[in-house]
CSV table of C-alpha atoms in Angstrom, one decimal:
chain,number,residue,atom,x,y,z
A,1,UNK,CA,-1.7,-137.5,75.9
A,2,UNK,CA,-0.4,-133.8,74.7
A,3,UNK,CA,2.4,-134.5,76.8
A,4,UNK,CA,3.5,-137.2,75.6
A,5,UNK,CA,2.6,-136.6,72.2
A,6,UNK,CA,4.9,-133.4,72.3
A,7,UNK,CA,7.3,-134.7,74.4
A,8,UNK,CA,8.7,-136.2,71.1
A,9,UNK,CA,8.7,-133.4,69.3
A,10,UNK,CA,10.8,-131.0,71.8
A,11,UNK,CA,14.5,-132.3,70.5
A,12,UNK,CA,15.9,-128.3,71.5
A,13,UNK,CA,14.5,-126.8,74.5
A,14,UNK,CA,15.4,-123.6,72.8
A,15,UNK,CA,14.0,-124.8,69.4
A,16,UNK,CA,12.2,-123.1,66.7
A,17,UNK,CA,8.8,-124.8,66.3
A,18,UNK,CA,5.5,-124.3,64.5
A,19,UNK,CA,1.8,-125.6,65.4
A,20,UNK,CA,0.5,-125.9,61.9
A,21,UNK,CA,-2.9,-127.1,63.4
A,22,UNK,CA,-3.3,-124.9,66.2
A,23,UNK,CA,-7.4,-125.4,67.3
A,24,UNK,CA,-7.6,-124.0,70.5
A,25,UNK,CA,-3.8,-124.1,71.7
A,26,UNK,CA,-3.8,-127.5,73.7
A,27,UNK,CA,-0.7,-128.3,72.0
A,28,UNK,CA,1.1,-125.1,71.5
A,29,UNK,CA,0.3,-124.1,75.0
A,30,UNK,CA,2.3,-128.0,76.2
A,31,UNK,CA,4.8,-127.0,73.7
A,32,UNK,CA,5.5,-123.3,75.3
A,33,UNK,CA,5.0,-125.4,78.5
A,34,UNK,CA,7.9,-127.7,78.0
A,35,UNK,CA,10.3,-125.2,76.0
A,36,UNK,CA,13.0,-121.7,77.1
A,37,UNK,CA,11.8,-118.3,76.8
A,38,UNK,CA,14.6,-118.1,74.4
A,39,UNK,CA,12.5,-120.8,71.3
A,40,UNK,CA,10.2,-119.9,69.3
A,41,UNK,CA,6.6,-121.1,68.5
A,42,UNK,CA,4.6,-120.1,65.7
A,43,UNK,CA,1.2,-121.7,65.9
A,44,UNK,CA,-1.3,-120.8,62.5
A,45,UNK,CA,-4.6,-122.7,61.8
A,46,UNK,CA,-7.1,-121.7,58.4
A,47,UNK,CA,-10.2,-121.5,61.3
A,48,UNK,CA,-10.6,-117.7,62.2
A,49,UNK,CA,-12.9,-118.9,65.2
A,50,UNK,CA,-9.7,-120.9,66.7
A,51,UNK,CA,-7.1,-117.9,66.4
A,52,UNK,CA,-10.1,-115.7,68.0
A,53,UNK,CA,-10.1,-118.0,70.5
A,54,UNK,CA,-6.3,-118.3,71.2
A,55,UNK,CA,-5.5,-114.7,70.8
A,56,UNK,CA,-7.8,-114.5,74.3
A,57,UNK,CA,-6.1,-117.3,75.6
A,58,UNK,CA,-2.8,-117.5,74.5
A,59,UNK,CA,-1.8,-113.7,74.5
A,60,UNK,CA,-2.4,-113.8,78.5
A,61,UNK,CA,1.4,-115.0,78.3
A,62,UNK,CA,3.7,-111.7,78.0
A,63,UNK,CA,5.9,-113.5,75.1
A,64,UNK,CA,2.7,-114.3,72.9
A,65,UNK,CA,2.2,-112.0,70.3
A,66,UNK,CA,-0.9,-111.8,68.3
């Protein structure tokens, strides 16, 4: 379902994109999955236990910054 829920949001492979709902990264991480090196993804959520969370997960990935 992430996967094809995303899939319609990818129109530039090499995009700019933000996660505005980030939870614990099942979307951002299919975003970074189906996107270049060279777009950007911001991904922010209001829940200081999700960014905990994804900051552990997410930062595993040399071009995730905290």
């Amino acid at each position: 379902m992430k996967h094809e829920a995303v899939s319609h949001l990818i129109t530039d492979k090499n995009g700019i994109y933000i996660d505005a709902t980030l939870g614990y990264g099942g979307h951002t991480r299919q975003i970074l999955a189906d996107t270049t090196e060279d777009s950007q993804v911001y991904a922010i959520d209001k829940d200081i236990e999700a960014i905990e969370f994804n900051q552990k997960e997410l930062i595993k990935r040399e071009e995730v910054y905290p």
